[in-house]
PDB file of C-alpha atoms in Angstrom:
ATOM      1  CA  UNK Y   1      17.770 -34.692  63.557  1.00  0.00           C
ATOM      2  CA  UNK Y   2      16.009 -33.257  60.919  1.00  0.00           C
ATOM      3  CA  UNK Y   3      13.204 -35.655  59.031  1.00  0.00           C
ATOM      4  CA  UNK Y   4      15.092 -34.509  55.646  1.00  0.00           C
ATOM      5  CA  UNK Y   5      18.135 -36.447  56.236  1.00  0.00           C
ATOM      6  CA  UNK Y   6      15.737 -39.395  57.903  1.00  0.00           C
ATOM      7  CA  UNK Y   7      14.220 -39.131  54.229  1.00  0.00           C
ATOM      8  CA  UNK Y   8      17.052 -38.981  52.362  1.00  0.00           C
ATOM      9  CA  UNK Y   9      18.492 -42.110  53.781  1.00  0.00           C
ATOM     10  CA  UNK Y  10      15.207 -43.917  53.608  1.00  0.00           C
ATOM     11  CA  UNK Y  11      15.025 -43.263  49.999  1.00  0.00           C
ATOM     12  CA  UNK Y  12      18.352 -44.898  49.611  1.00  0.00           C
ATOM     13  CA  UNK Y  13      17.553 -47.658  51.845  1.00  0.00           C
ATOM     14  CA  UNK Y  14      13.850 -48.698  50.429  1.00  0.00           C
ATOM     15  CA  UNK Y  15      15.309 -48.087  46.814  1.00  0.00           C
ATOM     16  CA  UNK Y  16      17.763 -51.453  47.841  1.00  0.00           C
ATOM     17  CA  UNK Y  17      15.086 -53.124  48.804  1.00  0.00           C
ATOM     18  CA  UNK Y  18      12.564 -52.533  45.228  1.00  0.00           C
ATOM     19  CA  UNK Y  19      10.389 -49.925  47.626  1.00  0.00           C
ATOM     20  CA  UNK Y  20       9.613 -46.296  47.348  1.00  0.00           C
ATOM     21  CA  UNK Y  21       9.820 -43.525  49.418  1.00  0.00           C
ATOM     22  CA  UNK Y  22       8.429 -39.930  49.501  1.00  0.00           C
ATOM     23  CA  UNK Y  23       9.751 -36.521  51.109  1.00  0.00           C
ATOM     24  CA  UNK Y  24       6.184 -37.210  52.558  1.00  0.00           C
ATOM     25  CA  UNK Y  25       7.565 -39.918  54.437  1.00  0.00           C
ATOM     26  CA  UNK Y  26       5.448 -42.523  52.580  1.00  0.00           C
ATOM     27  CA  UNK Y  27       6.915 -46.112  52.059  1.00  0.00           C
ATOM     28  CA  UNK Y  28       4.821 -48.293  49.212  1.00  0.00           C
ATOM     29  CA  UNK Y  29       5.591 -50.832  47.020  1.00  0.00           C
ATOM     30  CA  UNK Y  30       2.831 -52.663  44.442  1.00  0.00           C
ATOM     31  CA  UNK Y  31       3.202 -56.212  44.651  1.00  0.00           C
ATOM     32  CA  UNK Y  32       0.464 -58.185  42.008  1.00  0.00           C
ATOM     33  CA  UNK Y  33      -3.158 -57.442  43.086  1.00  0.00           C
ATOM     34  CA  UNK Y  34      -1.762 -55.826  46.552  1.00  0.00           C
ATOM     35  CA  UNK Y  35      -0.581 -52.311  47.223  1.00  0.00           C
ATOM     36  CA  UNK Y  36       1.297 -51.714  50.611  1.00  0.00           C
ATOM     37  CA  UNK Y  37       2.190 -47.864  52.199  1.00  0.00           C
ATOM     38  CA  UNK Y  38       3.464 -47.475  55.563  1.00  0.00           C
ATOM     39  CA  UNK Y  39       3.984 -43.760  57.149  1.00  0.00           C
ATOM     40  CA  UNK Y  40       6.639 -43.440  59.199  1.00  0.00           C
ATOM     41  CA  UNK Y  41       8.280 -40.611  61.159  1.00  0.00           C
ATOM     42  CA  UNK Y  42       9.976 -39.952  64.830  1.00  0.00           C
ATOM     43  CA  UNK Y  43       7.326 -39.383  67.357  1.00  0.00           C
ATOM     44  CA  UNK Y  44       7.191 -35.860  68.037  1.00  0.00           C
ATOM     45  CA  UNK Y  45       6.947 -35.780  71.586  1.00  0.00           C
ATOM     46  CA  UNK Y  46       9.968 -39.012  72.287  1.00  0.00           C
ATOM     47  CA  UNK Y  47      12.024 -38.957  68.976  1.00  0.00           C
ATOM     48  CA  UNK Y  48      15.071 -39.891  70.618  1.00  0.00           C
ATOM     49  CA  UNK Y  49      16.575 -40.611  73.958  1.00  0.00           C
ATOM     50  CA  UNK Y  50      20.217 -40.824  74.581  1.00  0.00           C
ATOM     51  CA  UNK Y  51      20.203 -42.464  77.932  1.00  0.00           C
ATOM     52  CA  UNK Y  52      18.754 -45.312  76.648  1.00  0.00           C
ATOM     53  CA  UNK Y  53      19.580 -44.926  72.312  1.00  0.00           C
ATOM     54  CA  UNK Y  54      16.609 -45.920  71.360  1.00  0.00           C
ATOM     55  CA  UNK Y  55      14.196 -43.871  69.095  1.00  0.00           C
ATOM     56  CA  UNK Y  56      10.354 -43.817  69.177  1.00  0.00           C
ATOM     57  CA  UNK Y  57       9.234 -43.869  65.181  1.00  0.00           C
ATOM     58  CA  UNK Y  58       5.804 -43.790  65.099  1.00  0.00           C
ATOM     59  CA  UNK Y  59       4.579 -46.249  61.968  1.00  0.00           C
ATOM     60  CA  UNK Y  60       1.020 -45.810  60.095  1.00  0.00           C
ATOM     61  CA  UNK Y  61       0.797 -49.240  57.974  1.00  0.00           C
ATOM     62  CA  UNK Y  62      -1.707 -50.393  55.178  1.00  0.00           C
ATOM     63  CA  UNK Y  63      -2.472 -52.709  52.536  1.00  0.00           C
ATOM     64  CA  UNK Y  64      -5.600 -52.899  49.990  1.00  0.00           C
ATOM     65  CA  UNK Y  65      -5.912 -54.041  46.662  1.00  0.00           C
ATOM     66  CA  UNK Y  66      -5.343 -52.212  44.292  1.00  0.00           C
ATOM     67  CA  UNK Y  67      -8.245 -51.987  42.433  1.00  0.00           C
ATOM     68  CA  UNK Y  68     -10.250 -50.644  45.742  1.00  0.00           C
ATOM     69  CA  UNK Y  69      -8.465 -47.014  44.768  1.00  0.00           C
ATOM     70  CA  UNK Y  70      -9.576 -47.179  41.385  1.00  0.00           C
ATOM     71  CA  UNK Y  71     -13.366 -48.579  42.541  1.00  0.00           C
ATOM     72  CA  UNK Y  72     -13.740 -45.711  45.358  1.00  0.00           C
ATOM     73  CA  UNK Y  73     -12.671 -43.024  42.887  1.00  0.00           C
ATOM     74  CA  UNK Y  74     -15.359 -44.054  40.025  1.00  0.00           C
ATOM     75  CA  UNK Y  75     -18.242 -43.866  42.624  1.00  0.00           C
ATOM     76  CA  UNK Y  76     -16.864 -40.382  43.990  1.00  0.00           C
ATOM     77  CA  UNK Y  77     -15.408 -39.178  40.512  1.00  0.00           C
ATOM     78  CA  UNK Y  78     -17.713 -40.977  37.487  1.00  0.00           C
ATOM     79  CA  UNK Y  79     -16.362 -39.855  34.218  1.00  0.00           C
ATOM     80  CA  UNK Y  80     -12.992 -38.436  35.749  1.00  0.00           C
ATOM     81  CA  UNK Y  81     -10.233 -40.787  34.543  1.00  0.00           C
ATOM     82  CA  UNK Y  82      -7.271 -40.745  36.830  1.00  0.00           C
ATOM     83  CA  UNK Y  83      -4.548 -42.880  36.114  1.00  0.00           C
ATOM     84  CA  UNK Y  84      -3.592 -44.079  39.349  1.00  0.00           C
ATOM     85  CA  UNK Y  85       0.429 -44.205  39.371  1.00  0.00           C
ATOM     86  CA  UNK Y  86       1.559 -45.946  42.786  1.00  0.00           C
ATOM     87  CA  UNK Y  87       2.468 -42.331  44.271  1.00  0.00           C
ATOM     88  CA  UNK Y  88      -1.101 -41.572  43.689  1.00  0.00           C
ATOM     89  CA  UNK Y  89      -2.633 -44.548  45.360  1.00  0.00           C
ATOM     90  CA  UNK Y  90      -0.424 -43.750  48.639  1.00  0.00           C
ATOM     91  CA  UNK Y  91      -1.071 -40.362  49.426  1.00  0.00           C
ATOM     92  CA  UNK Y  92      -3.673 -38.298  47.137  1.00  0.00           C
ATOM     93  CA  UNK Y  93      -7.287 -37.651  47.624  1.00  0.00           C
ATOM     94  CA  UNK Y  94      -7.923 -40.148  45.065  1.00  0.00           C
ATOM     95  CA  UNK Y  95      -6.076 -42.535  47.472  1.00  0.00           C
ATOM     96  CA  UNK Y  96      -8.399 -45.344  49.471  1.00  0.00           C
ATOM     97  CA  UNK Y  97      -7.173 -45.184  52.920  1.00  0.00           C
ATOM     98  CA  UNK Y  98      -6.424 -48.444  54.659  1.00  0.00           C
ATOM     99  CA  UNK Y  99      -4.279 -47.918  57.525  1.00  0.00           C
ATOM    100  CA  UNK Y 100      -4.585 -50.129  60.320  1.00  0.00           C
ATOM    101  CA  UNK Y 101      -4.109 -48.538  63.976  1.00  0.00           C
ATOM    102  CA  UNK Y 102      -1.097 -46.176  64.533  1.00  0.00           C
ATOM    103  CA  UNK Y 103       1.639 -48.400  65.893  1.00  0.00           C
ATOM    104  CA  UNK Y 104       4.879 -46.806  67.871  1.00  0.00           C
ATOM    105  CA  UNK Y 105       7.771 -48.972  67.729  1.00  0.00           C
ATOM    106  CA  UNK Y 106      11.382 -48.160  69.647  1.00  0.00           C
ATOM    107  CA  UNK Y 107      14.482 -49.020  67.633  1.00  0.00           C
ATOM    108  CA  UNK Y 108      18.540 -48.481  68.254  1.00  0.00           C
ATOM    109  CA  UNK Y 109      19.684 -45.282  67.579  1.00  0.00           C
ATOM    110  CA  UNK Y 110      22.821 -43.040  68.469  1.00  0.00           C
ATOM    111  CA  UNK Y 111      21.256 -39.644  67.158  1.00  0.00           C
ATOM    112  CA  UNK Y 112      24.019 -39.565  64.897  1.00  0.00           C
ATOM    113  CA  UNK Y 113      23.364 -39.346  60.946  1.00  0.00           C
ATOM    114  CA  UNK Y 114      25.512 -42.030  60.396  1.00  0.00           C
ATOM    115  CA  UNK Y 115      22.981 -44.306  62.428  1.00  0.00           C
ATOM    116  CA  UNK Y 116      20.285 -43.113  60.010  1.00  0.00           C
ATOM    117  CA  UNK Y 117      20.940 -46.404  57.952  1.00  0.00           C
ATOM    118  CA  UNK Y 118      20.795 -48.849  59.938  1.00  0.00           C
ATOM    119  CA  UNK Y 119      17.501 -47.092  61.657  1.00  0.00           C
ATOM    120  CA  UNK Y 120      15.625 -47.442  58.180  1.00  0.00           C
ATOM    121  CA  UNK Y 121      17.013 -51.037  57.813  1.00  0.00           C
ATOM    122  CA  UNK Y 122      15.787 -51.520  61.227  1.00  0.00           C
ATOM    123  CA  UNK Y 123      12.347 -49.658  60.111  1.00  0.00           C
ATOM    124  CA  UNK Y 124      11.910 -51.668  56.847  1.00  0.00           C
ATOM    125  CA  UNK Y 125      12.818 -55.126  58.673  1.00  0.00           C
ATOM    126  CA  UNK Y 126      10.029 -53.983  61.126  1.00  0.00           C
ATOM    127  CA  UNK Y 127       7.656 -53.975  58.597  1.00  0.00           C
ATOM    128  CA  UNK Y 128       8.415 -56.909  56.486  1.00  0.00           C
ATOM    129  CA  UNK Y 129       8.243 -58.809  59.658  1.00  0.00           C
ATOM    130  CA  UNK Y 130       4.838 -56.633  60.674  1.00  0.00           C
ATOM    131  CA  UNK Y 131       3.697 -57.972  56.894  1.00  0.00           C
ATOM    132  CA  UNK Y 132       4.381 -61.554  57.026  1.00  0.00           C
ATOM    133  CA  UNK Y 133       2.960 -61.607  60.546  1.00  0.00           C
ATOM    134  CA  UNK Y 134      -0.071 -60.307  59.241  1.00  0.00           C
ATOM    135  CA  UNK Y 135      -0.200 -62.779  56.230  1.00  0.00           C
ATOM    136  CA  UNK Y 136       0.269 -65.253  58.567  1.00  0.00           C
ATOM    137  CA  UNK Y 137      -3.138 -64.660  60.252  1.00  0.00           C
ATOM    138  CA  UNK Y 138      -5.241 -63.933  56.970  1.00  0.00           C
ATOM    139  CA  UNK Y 139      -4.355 -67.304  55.500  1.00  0.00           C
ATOM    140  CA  UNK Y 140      -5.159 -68.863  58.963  1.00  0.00           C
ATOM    141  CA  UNK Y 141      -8.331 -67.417  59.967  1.00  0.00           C
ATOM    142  CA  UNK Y 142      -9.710 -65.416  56.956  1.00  0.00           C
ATOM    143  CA  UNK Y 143      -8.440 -67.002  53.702  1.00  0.00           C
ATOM    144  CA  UNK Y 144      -8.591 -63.796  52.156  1.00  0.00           C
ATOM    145  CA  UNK Y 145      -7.823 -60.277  52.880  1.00  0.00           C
ATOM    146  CA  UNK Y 146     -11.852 -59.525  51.097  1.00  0.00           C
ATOM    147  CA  UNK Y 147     -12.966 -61.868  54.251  1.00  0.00           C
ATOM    148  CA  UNK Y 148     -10.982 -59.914  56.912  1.00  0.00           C
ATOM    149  CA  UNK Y 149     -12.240 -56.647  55.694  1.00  0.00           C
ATOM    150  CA  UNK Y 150     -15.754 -57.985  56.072  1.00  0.00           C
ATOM    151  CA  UNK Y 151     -14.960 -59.562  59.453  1.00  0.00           C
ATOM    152  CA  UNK Y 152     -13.470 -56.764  60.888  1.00  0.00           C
ATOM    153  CA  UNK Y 153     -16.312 -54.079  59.650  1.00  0.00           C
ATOM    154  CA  UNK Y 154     -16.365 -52.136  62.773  1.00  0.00           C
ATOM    155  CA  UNK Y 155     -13.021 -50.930  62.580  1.00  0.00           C
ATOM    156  CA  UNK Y 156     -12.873 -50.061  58.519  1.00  0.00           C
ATOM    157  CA  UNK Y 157     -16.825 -49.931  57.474  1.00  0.00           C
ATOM    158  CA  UNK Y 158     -14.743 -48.159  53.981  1.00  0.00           C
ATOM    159  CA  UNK Y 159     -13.383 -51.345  52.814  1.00  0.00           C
ATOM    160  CA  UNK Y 160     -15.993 -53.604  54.030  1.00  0.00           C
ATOM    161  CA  UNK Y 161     -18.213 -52.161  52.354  1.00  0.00           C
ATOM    162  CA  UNK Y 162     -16.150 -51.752  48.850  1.00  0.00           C
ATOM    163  CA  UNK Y 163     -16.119 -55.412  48.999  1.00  0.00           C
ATOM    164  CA  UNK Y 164     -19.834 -56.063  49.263  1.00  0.00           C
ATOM    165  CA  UNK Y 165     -20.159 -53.416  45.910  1.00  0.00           C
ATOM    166  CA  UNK Y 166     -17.681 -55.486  43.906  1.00  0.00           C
ATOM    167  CA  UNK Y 167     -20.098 -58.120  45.020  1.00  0.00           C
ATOM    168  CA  UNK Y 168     -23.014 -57.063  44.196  1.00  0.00           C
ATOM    169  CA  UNK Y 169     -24.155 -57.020  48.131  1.00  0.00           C
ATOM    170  CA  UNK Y 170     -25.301 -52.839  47.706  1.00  0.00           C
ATOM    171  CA  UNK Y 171     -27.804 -53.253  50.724  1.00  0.00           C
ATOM    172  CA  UNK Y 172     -24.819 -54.621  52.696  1.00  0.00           C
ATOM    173  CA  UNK Y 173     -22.221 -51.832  51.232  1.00  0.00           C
ATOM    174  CA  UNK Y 174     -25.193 -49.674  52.422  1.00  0.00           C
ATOM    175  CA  UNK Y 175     -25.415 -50.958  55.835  1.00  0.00           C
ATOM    176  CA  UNK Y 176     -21.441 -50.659  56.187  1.00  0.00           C
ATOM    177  CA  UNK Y 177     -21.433 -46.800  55.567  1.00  0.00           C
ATOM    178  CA  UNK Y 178     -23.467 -46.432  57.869  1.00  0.00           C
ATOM    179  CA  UNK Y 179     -21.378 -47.721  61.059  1.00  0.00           C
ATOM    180  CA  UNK Y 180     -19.819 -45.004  63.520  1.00  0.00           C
ATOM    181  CA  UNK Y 181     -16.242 -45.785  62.689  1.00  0.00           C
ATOM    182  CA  UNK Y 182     -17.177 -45.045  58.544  1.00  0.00           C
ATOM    183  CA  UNK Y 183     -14.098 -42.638  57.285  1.00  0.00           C
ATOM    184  CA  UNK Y 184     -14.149 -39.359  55.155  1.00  0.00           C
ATOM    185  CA  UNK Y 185     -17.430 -37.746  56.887  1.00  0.00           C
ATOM    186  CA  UNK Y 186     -14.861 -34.770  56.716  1.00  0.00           C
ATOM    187  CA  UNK Y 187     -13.267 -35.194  53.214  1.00  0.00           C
ATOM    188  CA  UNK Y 188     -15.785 -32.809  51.004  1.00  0.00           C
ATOM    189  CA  UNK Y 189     -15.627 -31.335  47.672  1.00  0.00           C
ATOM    190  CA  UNK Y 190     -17.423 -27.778  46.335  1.00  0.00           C
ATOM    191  CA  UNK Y 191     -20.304 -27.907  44.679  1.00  0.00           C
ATOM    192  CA  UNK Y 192     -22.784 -25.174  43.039  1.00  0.00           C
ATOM    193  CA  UNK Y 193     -26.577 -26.701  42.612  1.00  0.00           C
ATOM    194  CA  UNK Y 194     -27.871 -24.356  39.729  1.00  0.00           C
ATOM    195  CA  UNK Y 195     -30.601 -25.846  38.172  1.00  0.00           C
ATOM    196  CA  UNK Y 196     -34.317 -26.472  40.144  1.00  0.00           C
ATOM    197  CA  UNK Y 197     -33.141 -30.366  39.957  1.00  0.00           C
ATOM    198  CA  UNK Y 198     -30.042 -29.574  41.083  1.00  0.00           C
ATOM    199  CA  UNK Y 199     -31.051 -27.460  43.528  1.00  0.00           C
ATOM    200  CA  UNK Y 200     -33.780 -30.295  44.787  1.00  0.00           C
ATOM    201  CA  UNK Y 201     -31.274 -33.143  44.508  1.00  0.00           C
ATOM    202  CA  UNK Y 202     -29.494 -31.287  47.154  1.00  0.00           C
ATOM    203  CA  UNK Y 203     -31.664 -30.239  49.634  1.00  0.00           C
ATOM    204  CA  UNK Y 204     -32.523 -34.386  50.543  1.00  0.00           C
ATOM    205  CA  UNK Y 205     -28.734 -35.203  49.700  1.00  0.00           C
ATOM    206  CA  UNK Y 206     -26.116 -33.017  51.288  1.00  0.00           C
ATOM    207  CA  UNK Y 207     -25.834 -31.866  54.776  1.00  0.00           C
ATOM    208  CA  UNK Y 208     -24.331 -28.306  53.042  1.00  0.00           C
ATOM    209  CA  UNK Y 209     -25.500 -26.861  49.996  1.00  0.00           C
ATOM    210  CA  UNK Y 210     -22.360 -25.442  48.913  1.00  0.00           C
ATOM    211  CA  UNK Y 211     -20.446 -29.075  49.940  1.00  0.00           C
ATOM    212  CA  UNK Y 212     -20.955 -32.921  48.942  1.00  0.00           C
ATOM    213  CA  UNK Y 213     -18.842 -35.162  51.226  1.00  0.00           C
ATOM    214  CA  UNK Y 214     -17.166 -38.169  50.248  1.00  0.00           C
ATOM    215  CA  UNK Y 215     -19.192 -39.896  52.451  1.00  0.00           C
ATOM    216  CA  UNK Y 216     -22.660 -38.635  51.244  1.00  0.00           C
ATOM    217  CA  UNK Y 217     -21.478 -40.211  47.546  1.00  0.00           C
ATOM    218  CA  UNK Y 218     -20.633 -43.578  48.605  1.00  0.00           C
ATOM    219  CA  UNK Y 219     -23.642 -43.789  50.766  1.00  0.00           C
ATOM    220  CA  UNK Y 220     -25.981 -42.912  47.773  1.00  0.00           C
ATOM    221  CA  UNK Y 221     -24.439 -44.527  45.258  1.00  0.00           C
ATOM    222  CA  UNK Y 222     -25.336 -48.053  47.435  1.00  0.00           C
ATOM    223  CA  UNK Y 223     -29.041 -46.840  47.649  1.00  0.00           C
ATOM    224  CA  UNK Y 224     -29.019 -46.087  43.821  1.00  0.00           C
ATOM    225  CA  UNK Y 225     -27.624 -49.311  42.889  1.00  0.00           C
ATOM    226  CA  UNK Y 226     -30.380 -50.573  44.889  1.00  0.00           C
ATOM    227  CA  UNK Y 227     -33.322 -48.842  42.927  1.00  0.00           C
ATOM    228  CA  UNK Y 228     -31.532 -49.434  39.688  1.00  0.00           C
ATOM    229  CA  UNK Y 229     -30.713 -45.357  39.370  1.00  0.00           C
ATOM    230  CA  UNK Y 230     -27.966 -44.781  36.978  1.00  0.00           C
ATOM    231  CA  UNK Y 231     -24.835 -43.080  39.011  1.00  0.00           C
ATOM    232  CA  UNK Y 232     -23.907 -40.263  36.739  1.00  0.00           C
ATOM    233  CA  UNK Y 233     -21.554 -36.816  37.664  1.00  0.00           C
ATOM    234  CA  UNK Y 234     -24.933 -35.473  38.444  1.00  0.00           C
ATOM    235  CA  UNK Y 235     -25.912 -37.955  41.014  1.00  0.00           C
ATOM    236  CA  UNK Y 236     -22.620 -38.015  42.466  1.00  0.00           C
ATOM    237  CA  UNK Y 237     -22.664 -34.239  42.914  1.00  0.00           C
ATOM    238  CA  UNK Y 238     -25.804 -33.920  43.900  1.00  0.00           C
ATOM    239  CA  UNK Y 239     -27.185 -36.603  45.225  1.00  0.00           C
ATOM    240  CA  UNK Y 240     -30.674 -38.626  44.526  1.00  0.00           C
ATOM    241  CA  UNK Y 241     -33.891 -37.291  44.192  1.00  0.00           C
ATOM    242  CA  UNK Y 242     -37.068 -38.241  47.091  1.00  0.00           C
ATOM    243  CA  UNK Y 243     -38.177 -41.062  44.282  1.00  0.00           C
ATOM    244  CA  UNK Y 244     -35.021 -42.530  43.178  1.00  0.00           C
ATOM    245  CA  UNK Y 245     -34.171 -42.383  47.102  1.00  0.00           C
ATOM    246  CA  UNK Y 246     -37.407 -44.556  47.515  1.00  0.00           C
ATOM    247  CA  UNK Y 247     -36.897 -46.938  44.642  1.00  0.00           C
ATOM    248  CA  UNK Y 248     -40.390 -45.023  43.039  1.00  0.00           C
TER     249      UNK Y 248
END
């Protein structure tokens, strides 16, 4: 079965429901200060099996608020005004990645497209159930999602640490980036260091001359706002200087 018609139906479905879908297979809806996205496709490897009609969908689901996309992009981006439409906070670069682990779930199927409905209905019950389940838990044992971020650090350093810089808590944020599990080491944009500043803001800052990870920003920008150094386009491409590193 091709993922096209999967999509197609989705988009039908989720539209019933006050959700949207993408040919991306993206599922998000903005609901008040919360933005939920869920990725969902058939696994690859055990999309379906007629002996036993059932297919495998793997699921990759999320929430954040929504201001985290627009807080994480000002740090990376200062002085580039996106406007953040809900496509763009669930799958863009600009985006601030939440997913909790990948989750496979096995649902009735008869590999026929006419089953395609009630396999998204099945899907999107999944995950309403998957949502309220989670709810259930945060008002229990966290009393906000802020203080299950933070209490879960290990496994999401990203928006632990986003929390502690809406706080005010930049030796914290700091302390959070730096954790093994801390996302988009990987995610870099070009840069070209021309000027002898430039050119020295780099050689402390980046671990490429020619690159500046996403990573490499957020981490800086917690040391600047810890030695009171204004975080401009140039510090964010380039990085901070030996004395505004040392709070000199």
């Amino acid at each position: 079965m091709g993922k096209d018609k999967l999509y197609e139906t989705m988009k039908v479905v989720a539209k019933q429901r006050k959700m949207k879908a993408s040919p991306q297979h993206d599922l998000y809806k903005k609901d008040g200060l919360y933005f939920y996205h869920a990725f969902y496709a058939f696994d690859f490897f055990h999309p379906y099996e007629e002996e036993t009609g059932l297919a495998t969908i793997i699921l990759d689901i999320s929430v954040k608020y929504c201001r985290f996309d627009e807080l994480r992009w000002g740090i990376l981006q200062p002085e580039n005004d996106l406007k953040f439409t809900d496509r763009v906070r669930a799958n863009s670069i600009a985006a601030c990645k939440a997913s909790f682990p990948r989750k496979k779930a096995c649902f009735q199927y008869d590999g026929s497209e006419n089953g395609l409905s009630q396999l998204c209905e099945d899907i999107l019950d999944y995950l309403v159930n998957f949502y309220r389940d989670f709810w259930s838990v945060i008002n229990r044992d966290y009393g906000t999602l802020e203080e299950y971020y933070i209490a879960n650090i290990e496994e999401n350093p990203l928006l632990a640490g986003l929390v502690y810089i809406e706080r005010g808590q930049f030796q914290d944020a700091e302390k959070c980036f730096r954790l093994p599990n801390m996302s988009c080491k990987n995610s870099s944009t070009p840069i070209s260091p021309v000027t002898e500043e430039q050119l020295a803001r780099v050689s402390v800052s980046c671990k490429h001359p020619n690159f500046r990870s996403d990573y490499e920003r957020l981490l800086d920008y917690t040391i600047a706002m810890q030695h009171g150094v204004k975080w401009t386009k140039e510090t964010a491409d380039y990085g901070l200087l030996p004395e505004e590193r040392q709070g000199k």
